[in-house]
Short mmCIF file of N, CA and C in Angstrom, two decimals:
data_model
loop_
_atom_site.label_atom_id
_atom_site.label_comp_id
_atom_site.label_asym_id
_atom_site.label_seq_id
_atom_site.Cartn_x
_atom_site.Cartn_y
_atom_site.Cartn_z
N MET A 206 -14.98 14.32 0.44
CA MET A 206 -13.86 14.46 1.55
C MET A 206 -13.23 15.86 1.65
N SER A 207 -13.40 16.77 1.15
CA SER A 207 -12.85 18.03 1.23
C SER A 207 -12.31 18.29 2.51
N ASP A 208 -12.67 17.72 3.58
CA ASP A 208 -12.40 18.20 5.07
C ASP A 208 -11.32 17.24 5.47
N LEU A 209 -10.65 16.29 4.49
CA LEU A 209 -9.52 15.42 4.74
C LEU A 209 -8.57 16.08 5.44
N LYS A 210 -8.16 15.70 6.37
CA LYS A 210 -7.18 16.09 7.24
C LYS A 210 -5.85 15.21 7.07
N VAL A 211 -4.84 15.63 6.39
CA VAL A 211 -3.53 14.61 6.10
C VAL A 211 -2.38 15.34 7.00
N ARG A 212 -1.59 14.02 7.32
CA ARG A 212 -0.36 14.46 8.23
C ARG A 212 0.93 13.81 7.17
N ILE A 213 1.65 14.50 7.10
CA ILE A 213 3.04 13.67 6.60
C ILE A 213 3.77 13.41 7.99
N LEU A 214 4.13 12.02 7.97
CA LEU A 214 4.77 11.47 9.10
C LEU A 214 5.85 10.67 8.47
N THR A 215 6.95 10.48 9.48
CA THR A 215 8.03 9.38 9.05
C THR A 215 7.84 8.45 9.90
N LEU A 216 7.47 7.22 9.52
CA LEU A 216 7.68 6.01 10.57
C LEU A 216 8.62 5.78 10.89
N PRO A 217 9.01 5.12 12.29
CA PRO A 217 10.38 4.86 12.58
C PRO A 217 10.68 3.30 12.10
N PRO A 218 11.96 3.01 11.79
CA PRO A 218 11.97 1.60 11.68
C PRO A 218 11.28 0.70 12.52
N MET A 219 10.85 -0.49 12.58
CA MET A 219 10.12 -1.24 13.26
C MET A 219 10.37 -2.73 13.06
N ARG A 220 10.66 -3.40 14.12
CA ARG A 220 10.66 -4.93 14.07
C ARG A 220 9.22 -5.47 14.77
N VAL A 221 8.68 -6.02 13.64
CA VAL A 221 7.40 -6.56 14.10
C VAL A 221 7.05 -8.10 13.72
N VAL A 222 5.88 -8.68 14.26
CA VAL A 222 5.70 -10.06 14.02
C VAL A 222 4.27 -9.64 13.16
N CYS A 223 4.55 -10.62 12.20
CA CYS A 223 3.27 -10.82 11.22
C CYS A 223 2.53 -11.82 11.29
N PHE A 224 1.16 -11.77 11.14
CA PHE A 224 0.31 -12.78 11.33
C PHE A 224 -0.58 -12.52 9.83
N ASN A 225 -0.96 -13.49 9.07
CA ASN A 225 -1.70 -13.50 7.83
C ASN A 225 -3.30 -14.30 8.35
N GLY A 226 -4.05 -13.65 7.46
CA GLY A 226 -5.49 -14.12 7.48
C GLY A 226 -5.71 -14.54 6.12
N PHE A 227 -6.70 -15.52 5.36
CA PHE A 227 -7.03 -15.26 4.01
C PHE A 227 -8.28 -15.96 3.85
N GLY A 228 -9.00 -15.11 3.08
CA GLY A 228 -10.53 -15.49 2.89
C GLY A 228 -11.30 -14.62 2.43
N LYS A 229 -12.54 -14.40 2.54
CA LYS A 229 -13.41 -13.42 2.29
C LYS A 229 -13.34 -12.10 3.22
N SER A 230 -12.88 -12.37 4.46
CA SER A 230 -12.89 -11.45 5.41
C SER A 230 -11.49 -11.58 6.53
N PRO A 231 -10.28 -11.58 5.93
CA PRO A 231 -9.55 -12.16 6.50
C PRO A 231 -8.83 -11.06 7.92
N GLU A 232 -9.28 -10.07 7.79
CA GLU A 232 -8.76 -9.02 8.70
C GLU A 232 -9.02 -9.86 10.35
N GLY A 233 -10.00 -10.35 10.47
CA GLY A 233 -10.47 -10.98 11.93
C GLY A 233 -9.47 -11.77 12.07
N GLN A 234 -9.31 -12.87 10.90
CA GLN A 234 -8.53 -14.10 11.26
C GLN A 234 -7.10 -13.64 11.50
N ALA A 235 -6.72 -12.47 11.09
CA ALA A 235 -5.34 -12.03 11.48
C ALA A 235 -5.18 -11.37 12.52
N TYR A 236 -6.03 -10.71 13.06
CA TYR A 236 -6.22 -10.12 14.40
C TYR A 236 -6.31 -11.24 15.36
N ASP A 237 -7.04 -12.29 15.56
CA ASP A 237 -7.33 -13.42 16.01
C ASP A 237 -5.96 -14.17 16.53
N LYS A 238 -5.26 -14.26 15.31
CA LYS A 238 -4.09 -15.15 15.89
C LYS A 238 -3.32 -14.12 16.35
N ALA A 239 -3.19 -12.83 16.48
CA ALA A 239 -2.43 -12.03 17.02
C ALA A 239 -2.71 -11.85 18.45
N ALA A 240 -3.92 -11.91 18.82
CA ALA A 240 -4.30 -11.76 20.16
C ALA A 240 -3.95 -13.04 20.80
N SER A 241 -4.34 -14.16 20.05
CA SER A 241 -4.00 -15.37 20.63
C SER A 241 -2.55 -15.59 20.98
N TRP A 242 -1.46 -15.03 20.23
CA TRP A 242 -0.24 -15.12 20.46
C TRP A 242 0.25 -14.46 21.25
N LEU A 243 -0.46 -13.27 21.64
CA LEU A 243 -0.28 -12.06 22.58
C LEU A 243 -0.47 -12.79 24.11
N LYS A 244 -1.68 -13.37 24.27
CA LYS A 244 -2.02 -13.93 25.42
C LYS A 244 -1.29 -15.16 25.69
N ALA A 245 -1.00 -15.93 24.66
CA ALA A 245 -0.32 -17.07 24.88
C ALA A 245 1.41 -16.92 25.69
N ASN A 246 1.77 -15.78 25.38
CA ASN A 246 3.26 -15.34 25.61
C ASN A 246 3.27 -14.00 26.48
N GLY A 247 2.20 -14.08 27.50
CA GLY A 247 2.13 -13.00 28.52
C GLY A 247 2.34 -11.64 27.96
N MET A 248 1.92 -11.27 26.82
CA MET A 248 2.27 -10.19 26.24
C MET A 248 0.94 -9.21 26.30
N TRP A 249 -0.10 -10.05 26.54
CA TRP A 249 -1.48 -9.24 26.24
C TRP A 249 -1.74 -7.92 27.28
N GLU A 250 -1.37 -8.06 28.42
CA GLU A 250 -1.39 -6.90 29.05
C GLU A 250 -0.29 -6.73 29.95
N ASP A 251 0.91 -6.78 29.35
CA ASP A 251 2.13 -6.56 30.09
C ASP A 251 2.52 -5.14 30.30
N GLY A 252 1.96 -4.08 29.62
CA GLY A 252 1.99 -2.67 30.05
C GLY A 252 3.07 -2.18 28.92
N LYS A 253 3.66 -2.86 27.96
CA LYS A 253 4.68 -2.63 27.06
C LYS A 253 3.74 -1.82 25.80
N PRO A 254 4.02 -0.72 25.34
CA PRO A 254 3.29 -0.03 24.10
C PRO A 254 3.61 -0.85 22.99
N ARG A 255 2.72 -1.16 22.13
CA ARG A 255 2.64 -1.82 20.91
C ARG A 255 1.98 -1.22 19.96
N ARG A 256 2.31 -0.98 18.82
CA ARG A 256 1.89 -0.67 17.62
C ARG A 256 1.23 -1.89 16.75
N TYR A 257 -0.11 -1.36 15.97
CA TYR A 257 -0.74 -2.59 15.27
C TYR A 257 -0.87 -1.81 13.98
N PHE A 258 -0.30 -2.57 13.00
CA PHE A 258 -0.57 -2.29 11.38
C PHE A 258 -1.10 -3.52 10.65
N GLY A 259 -2.04 -3.25 9.50
CA GLY A 259 -2.22 -4.12 8.72
C GLY A 259 -2.45 -3.75 7.32
N TYR A 260 -2.72 -4.64 6.38
CA TYR A 260 -2.79 -4.36 4.78
C TYR A 260 -3.10 -5.38 4.09
N ASP A 261 -3.46 -5.34 2.82
CA ASP A 261 -4.01 -6.54 2.11
C ASP A 261 -2.64 -7.07 1.88
N ASN A 262 -2.99 -8.55 1.75
CA ASN A 262 -1.69 -9.64 1.26
C ASN A 262 -1.94 -10.93 1.28
N PRO A 263 -2.20 -11.54 0.28
CA PRO A 263 -2.01 -11.05 -1.25
C PRO A 263 -3.22 -10.27 -1.38
N GLN A 264 -3.41 -9.14 -2.40
CA GLN A 264 -4.63 -8.66 -2.89
C GLN A 264 -5.44 -9.53 -3.48
N ARG A 265 -6.79 -9.06 -3.64
CA ARG A 265 -8.07 -9.86 -4.19
C ARG A 265 -7.64 -10.21 -5.83
N SER A 266 -7.78 -11.30 -6.01
CA SER A 266 -7.59 -11.61 -7.25
C SER A 266 -9.01 -11.74 -8.09
N PRO A 267 -8.78 -11.24 -9.58
CA PRO A 267 -10.09 -10.97 -10.25
C PRO A 267 -10.89 -12.20 -10.26
N GLY A 268 -12.24 -12.33 -9.74
CA GLY A 268 -13.19 -13.39 -9.88
C GLY A 268 -13.30 -13.85 -8.53
N SER A 269 -12.28 -13.51 -7.67
CA SER A 269 -11.98 -14.13 -6.09
C SER A 269 -12.29 -13.40 -5.22
N PRO A 270 -13.62 -13.69 -4.38
CA PRO A 270 -13.77 -13.00 -3.32
C PRO A 270 -12.76 -12.86 -2.17
N ASN A 271 -11.69 -13.81 -2.33
CA ASN A 271 -10.72 -14.18 -1.20
C ASN A 271 -9.48 -13.04 -1.34
N TYR A 272 -8.94 -12.95 -0.46
CA TYR A 272 -7.83 -12.18 -0.35
C TYR A 272 -7.00 -12.13 1.18
N GLY A 273 -6.02 -11.79 1.25
CA GLY A 273 -5.20 -12.08 2.46
C GLY A 273 -4.97 -10.57 3.33
N TYR A 274 -4.60 -10.78 4.62
CA TYR A 274 -4.40 -9.50 5.29
C TYR A 274 -3.29 -9.93 6.58
N ASP A 275 -2.48 -9.03 6.10
CA ASP A 275 -1.37 -9.11 7.08
C ASP A 275 -1.41 -8.43 8.24
N VAL A 276 -1.44 -8.70 9.58
CA VAL A 276 -1.25 -8.09 10.86
C VAL A 276 0.05 -7.88 11.02
N TRP A 277 0.58 -6.87 11.64
CA TRP A 277 1.90 -6.42 12.48
C TRP A 277 1.77 -6.22 13.78
N VAL A 278 2.48 -6.85 14.55
CA VAL A 278 2.65 -6.32 15.98
C VAL A 278 3.99 -5.72 16.19
N THR A 279 4.28 -4.57 16.68
CA THR A 279 5.32 -4.32 16.83
C THR A 279 6.06 -4.87 18.36
N VAL A 280 7.40 -5.39 18.18
CA VAL A 280 8.09 -6.21 19.13
C VAL A 280 9.47 -5.80 19.33
N ASP A 281 10.14 -6.10 20.52
CA ASP A 281 11.56 -5.72 20.69
C ASP A 281 12.29 -6.96 20.22
N GLY A 282 13.60 -6.53 20.39
CA GLY A 282 14.78 -7.63 19.59
C GLY A 282 14.96 -9.23 20.35
N THR A 283 14.22 -9.11 21.34
CA THR A 283 14.10 -10.48 22.14
C THR A 283 13.11 -11.43 21.38
N VAL A 284 12.24 -10.86 21.09
CA VAL A 284 10.96 -11.63 20.51
C VAL A 284 11.40 -12.47 19.33
N GLN A 285 11.15 -13.86 19.44
CA GLN A 285 11.40 -14.94 18.44
C GLN A 285 9.97 -14.99 17.62
N ALA A 286 10.25 -15.64 16.34
CA ALA A 286 9.07 -15.62 15.37
C ALA A 286 8.13 -16.87 15.73
N PRO A 287 6.91 -16.61 15.90
CA PRO A 287 6.11 -17.62 16.56
C PRO A 287 5.86 -18.55 15.28
N ALA A 288 4.95 -19.79 15.52
CA ALA A 288 4.74 -20.94 14.46
C ALA A 288 3.56 -20.17 13.33
N GLU A 289 2.96 -19.67 13.87
CA GLU A 289 2.06 -19.01 12.72
C GLU A 289 2.36 -17.73 12.51
N GLY A 290 3.45 -17.05 12.38
CA GLY A 290 3.97 -15.90 12.20
C GLY A 290 5.37 -15.95 11.52
N ARG A 291 5.92 -14.57 11.42
CA ARG A 291 7.27 -14.27 11.05
C ARG A 291 7.54 -12.78 11.45
N ILE A 292 9.01 -12.77 11.62
CA ILE A 292 9.47 -11.23 11.97
C ILE A 292 9.66 -10.83 10.60
N ILE A 293 9.50 -9.34 10.48
CA ILE A 293 9.91 -8.35 9.53
C ILE A 293 10.53 -7.20 10.49
N GLU A 294 11.55 -6.74 9.77
CA GLU A 294 12.22 -5.70 9.78
C GLU A 294 12.00 -4.86 8.70
N PHE A 295 10.80 -3.75 9.55
CA PHE A 295 10.19 -2.68 8.50
C PHE A 295 11.40 -1.58 8.78
N PRO A 296 11.79 -1.00 7.45
CA PRO A 296 12.90 0.31 7.49
C PRO A 296 12.29 1.55 7.93
N GLY A 297 10.90 1.49 7.77
CA GLY A 297 10.25 2.93 8.01
C GLY A 297 10.06 3.66 6.82
N GLY A 298 9.87 4.98 6.97
CA GLY A 298 9.91 5.95 6.03
C GLY A 298 8.77 6.77 5.96
N LEU A 299 8.51 7.83 4.72
CA LEU A 299 7.53 8.85 4.68
C LEU A 299 6.39 8.26 4.24
N PHE A 300 5.12 8.91 5.03
CA PHE A 300 3.90 8.41 4.72
C PHE A 300 2.89 9.77 4.80
N ALA A 301 1.74 9.63 3.95
CA ALA A 301 0.82 10.51 4.18
C ALA A 301 -0.51 9.66 4.64
N VAL A 302 -0.70 10.65 6.07
CA VAL A 302 -1.77 9.72 7.05
C VAL A 302 -2.96 10.43 7.13
N THR A 303 -4.02 9.76 7.09
CA THR A 303 -5.10 10.21 7.83
C THR A 303 -6.14 9.47 8.50
N ARG A 304 -6.86 9.82 9.41
CA ARG A 304 -7.58 8.92 10.16
C ARG A 304 -9.05 8.70 9.61
N VAL A 305 -9.60 7.53 9.75
CA VAL A 305 -10.87 7.25 9.52
C VAL A 305 -11.59 6.44 10.76
N ASP A 306 -12.78 7.21 11.09
CA ASP A 306 -13.50 6.70 11.99
C ASP A 306 -14.53 5.72 11.40
N ALA A 307 -14.43 4.12 11.14
CA ALA A 307 -15.06 3.33 10.47
C ALA A 307 -16.21 2.66 11.20
N GLY A 308 -17.19 2.37 10.34
CA GLY A 308 -18.01 1.76 10.92
C GLY A 308 -18.24 0.46 11.53
N PRO A 309 -18.84 -0.58 11.98
CA PRO A 309 -18.48 -1.60 12.85
C PRO A 309 -17.97 -2.90 11.63
N ASN A 310 -18.56 -2.80 10.41
CA ASN A 310 -18.20 -3.57 9.30
C ASN A 310 -17.04 -2.97 8.65
N GLY A 311 -16.52 -1.83 8.91
CA GLY A 311 -15.39 -1.37 8.12
C GLY A 311 -16.07 -0.08 7.11
N GLU A 312 -17.16 0.33 7.28
CA GLU A 312 -17.80 1.27 6.34
C GLU A 312 -16.64 2.61 6.64
N GLY A 313 -16.56 3.19 5.35
CA GLY A 313 -15.93 4.37 5.37
C GLY A 313 -14.50 4.15 4.96
N ILE A 314 -13.83 3.01 5.04
CA ILE A 314 -12.54 2.55 4.82
C ILE A 314 -12.06 2.89 3.58
N TYR A 315 -12.86 2.34 2.55
CA TYR A 315 -12.57 2.27 1.17
C TYR A 315 -12.68 3.83 0.78
N GLU A 316 -13.70 4.43 0.95
CA GLU A 316 -13.79 5.77 0.52
C GLU A 316 -12.79 6.82 1.07
N THR A 317 -12.31 6.76 2.26
CA THR A 317 -11.11 7.40 2.81
C THR A 317 -9.93 6.98 2.12
N TRP A 318 -9.60 5.77 1.71
CA TRP A 318 -8.21 5.39 1.01
C TRP A 318 -8.28 6.14 -0.43
N GLN A 319 -9.45 6.31 -1.00
CA GLN A 319 -9.55 6.77 -2.33
C GLN A 319 -9.67 8.41 -2.21
N ALA A 320 -10.12 9.09 -1.14
CA ALA A 320 -9.49 10.49 -0.79
C ALA A 320 -8.20 10.50 -0.56
N LEU A 321 -7.83 9.76 0.17
CA LEU A 321 -6.27 9.87 0.54
C LEU A 321 -5.28 9.78 -0.98
N ALA A 322 -5.70 8.70 -1.60
CA ALA A 322 -4.97 8.75 -2.87
C ALA A 322 -4.94 9.88 -3.53
N ALA A 323 -6.05 10.53 -3.81
CA ALA A 323 -6.42 11.62 -4.54
C ALA A 323 -5.81 12.74 -4.03
N TRP A 324 -5.46 12.90 -2.77
CA TRP A 324 -4.94 13.95 -2.24
C TRP A 324 -3.43 13.95 -2.45
N VAL A 325 -3.02 12.51 -2.23
CA VAL A 325 -1.26 12.33 -2.87
C VAL A 325 -1.32 12.90 -3.91
N GLU A 326 -1.96 12.33 -4.88
CA GLU A 326 -1.99 12.50 -6.48
C GLU A 326 -1.91 14.24 -6.60
N HIS A 327 -2.67 15.01 -5.82
CA HIS A 327 -2.60 16.45 -6.06
C HIS A 327 -1.61 17.35 -5.25
N SER A 328 -0.70 16.57 -4.56
CA SER A 328 -0.12 16.98 -3.58
C SER A 328 1.47 17.50 -4.23
N GLN A 329 2.41 18.01 -3.63
CA GLN A 329 3.82 17.98 -3.61
C GLN A 329 4.54 16.47 -3.71
N TYR A 330 3.77 15.64 -3.34
CA TYR A 330 4.33 14.20 -2.86
C TYR A 330 3.98 13.18 -4.12
N LYS A 331 4.79 12.23 -4.41
CA LYS A 331 4.41 10.92 -5.05
C LYS A 331 4.34 9.75 -4.17
N SER A 332 3.38 9.05 -4.85
CA SER A 332 2.91 7.95 -4.09
C SER A 332 4.28 6.67 -4.25
N ASP A 333 4.56 6.01 -3.27
CA ASP A 333 5.65 5.07 -3.06
C ASP A 333 5.33 4.00 -2.99
N TYR A 334 3.88 3.32 -3.35
CA TYR A 334 3.48 2.45 -2.80
C TYR A 334 3.74 1.11 -3.34
N CYS A 335 4.22 1.22 -4.51
CA CYS A 335 5.25 0.05 -5.41
C CYS A 335 6.20 -0.28 -4.74
N ARG A 336 6.81 0.15 -3.63
CA ARG A 336 8.02 -0.02 -3.08
C ARG A 336 7.77 -0.44 -1.61
N ARG A 337 6.62 0.26 -1.06
CA ARG A 337 6.42 -0.07 0.31
C ARG A 337 4.66 -0.39 0.27
N PRO A 338 4.35 -1.27 1.29
CA PRO A 338 3.02 -1.25 1.38
C PRO A 338 2.03 -0.02 2.07
N CYS A 339 0.89 0.15 1.68
CA CYS A 339 0.03 0.98 2.23
C CYS A 339 -0.62 0.27 3.51
N LEU A 340 -0.44 1.07 4.67
CA LEU A 340 -0.61 0.70 5.92
C LEU A 340 -2.00 1.06 6.51
N GLU A 341 -2.52 0.19 7.32
CA GLU A 341 -3.80 0.61 8.32
C GLU A 341 -3.16 0.07 9.68
N GLU A 342 -3.23 1.60 10.43
CA GLU A 342 -2.58 1.66 12.00
C GLU A 342 -3.97 1.55 12.65
N SER A 343 -4.11 0.56 13.23
CA SER A 343 -5.18 0.17 14.41
C SER A 343 -5.15 0.99 15.62
N ILE A 344 -5.99 1.70 15.80
CA ILE A 344 -5.67 2.63 16.91
C ILE A 344 -5.96 1.90 18.46
N ASP A 345 -7.00 1.00 18.41
CA ASP A 345 -7.11 0.21 19.41
C ASP A 345 -7.94 -0.97 19.01
N PRO A 346 -7.29 -1.93 18.48
CA PRO A 346 -7.60 -3.16 17.51
C PRO A 346 -8.47 -4.14 18.42
N PHE A 347 -8.33 -4.16 19.74
CA PHE A 347 -8.91 -5.05 20.48
C PHE A 347 -9.99 -4.93 21.16
N HIS A 348 -10.30 -3.36 21.11
CA HIS A 348 -11.66 -2.90 21.76
C HIS A 348 -12.47 -1.85 21.00
N PRO A 349 -13.12 -2.59 19.97
CA PRO A 349 -14.06 -1.74 19.09
C PRO A 349 -15.13 -1.21 19.85
N THR A 350 -15.73 -0.50 19.49
CA THR A 350 -17.00 0.22 19.96
C THR A 350 -18.36 -0.52 19.42
N PRO A 351 -19.46 -0.44 19.76
CA PRO A 351 -20.63 -0.72 18.70
C PRO A 351 -20.75 0.13 17.50
N SER A 352 -20.25 1.18 17.59
CA SER A 352 -20.38 2.16 16.45
C SER A 352 -19.33 1.94 15.49
N GLY A 353 -17.95 1.15 15.93
CA GLY A 353 -17.01 1.15 14.66
C GLY A 353 -15.82 0.99 15.53
N PHE A 354 -14.74 1.45 14.62
CA PHE A 354 -13.44 1.45 15.05
C PHE A 354 -12.70 2.55 14.16
N SER A 355 -11.20 2.91 14.72
CA SER A 355 -10.79 3.98 14.11
C SER A 355 -9.14 3.45 13.85
N LEU A 356 -9.26 3.84 12.49
CA LEU A 356 -7.81 3.59 11.86
C LEU A 356 -6.83 4.77 11.20
N ASP A 357 -5.63 4.62 11.14
CA ASP A 357 -4.93 5.95 10.50
C ASP A 357 -4.48 5.06 9.29
N LEU A 358 -4.87 5.55 7.91
CA LEU A 358 -4.69 5.37 6.92
C LEU A 358 -3.19 5.92 6.33
N CYS A 359 -2.32 4.92 6.03
CA CYS A 359 -0.73 5.53 5.93
C CYS A 359 -0.23 5.14 4.25
N GLU A 360 -0.39 6.05 3.57
CA GLU A 360 0.01 5.70 2.38
C GLU A 360 1.56 6.18 2.01
N PRO A 361 2.43 5.25 1.46
CA PRO A 361 3.91 5.69 1.37
C PRO A 361 3.94 6.70 0.28
N VAL A 362 4.92 7.52 0.53
CA VAL A 362 5.09 8.87 -0.14
C VAL A 362 6.78 8.94 -0.21
N LYS A 363 6.92 9.72 -1.32
CA LYS A 363 8.26 10.31 -1.27
C LYS A 363 8.14 11.81 -2.14
N GLU A 364 9.03 12.54 -1.68
CA GLU A 364 9.29 13.94 -2.18
C GLU A 364 9.76 14.09 -3.67
#
């Protein structure tokens, strides 16, 4: 991945609703919960711009195929926590970001994460993943194409 294009961005503070999925493939579970909630609350097509982030939580345990995945949906201050979710006030911060155009089953995501980690390791920045999660921002999470979907992989960094 010598052609890896990395941007250094400051993500702003965000208020998000968090949904969790757990199992062998929890991403779909978490996104399904988010979509159901958005639809049930008239927010599916209300025209308000939203951002969608996700990350493994909890990580896979040795010997288990199961892990968790949190999906964040940005919301304003009027939104209350739903029964299947919780509100998080994300403080934002500095991130190294690269885009991956993944295959329909997520092909390419792991390799691009590895390339981004190597890029950070050899850059002027230091990884800050011990204090903040590595995030995957879904570009258009509810409209994947047959060939796949796009994510911005965001590794927290510090100078």
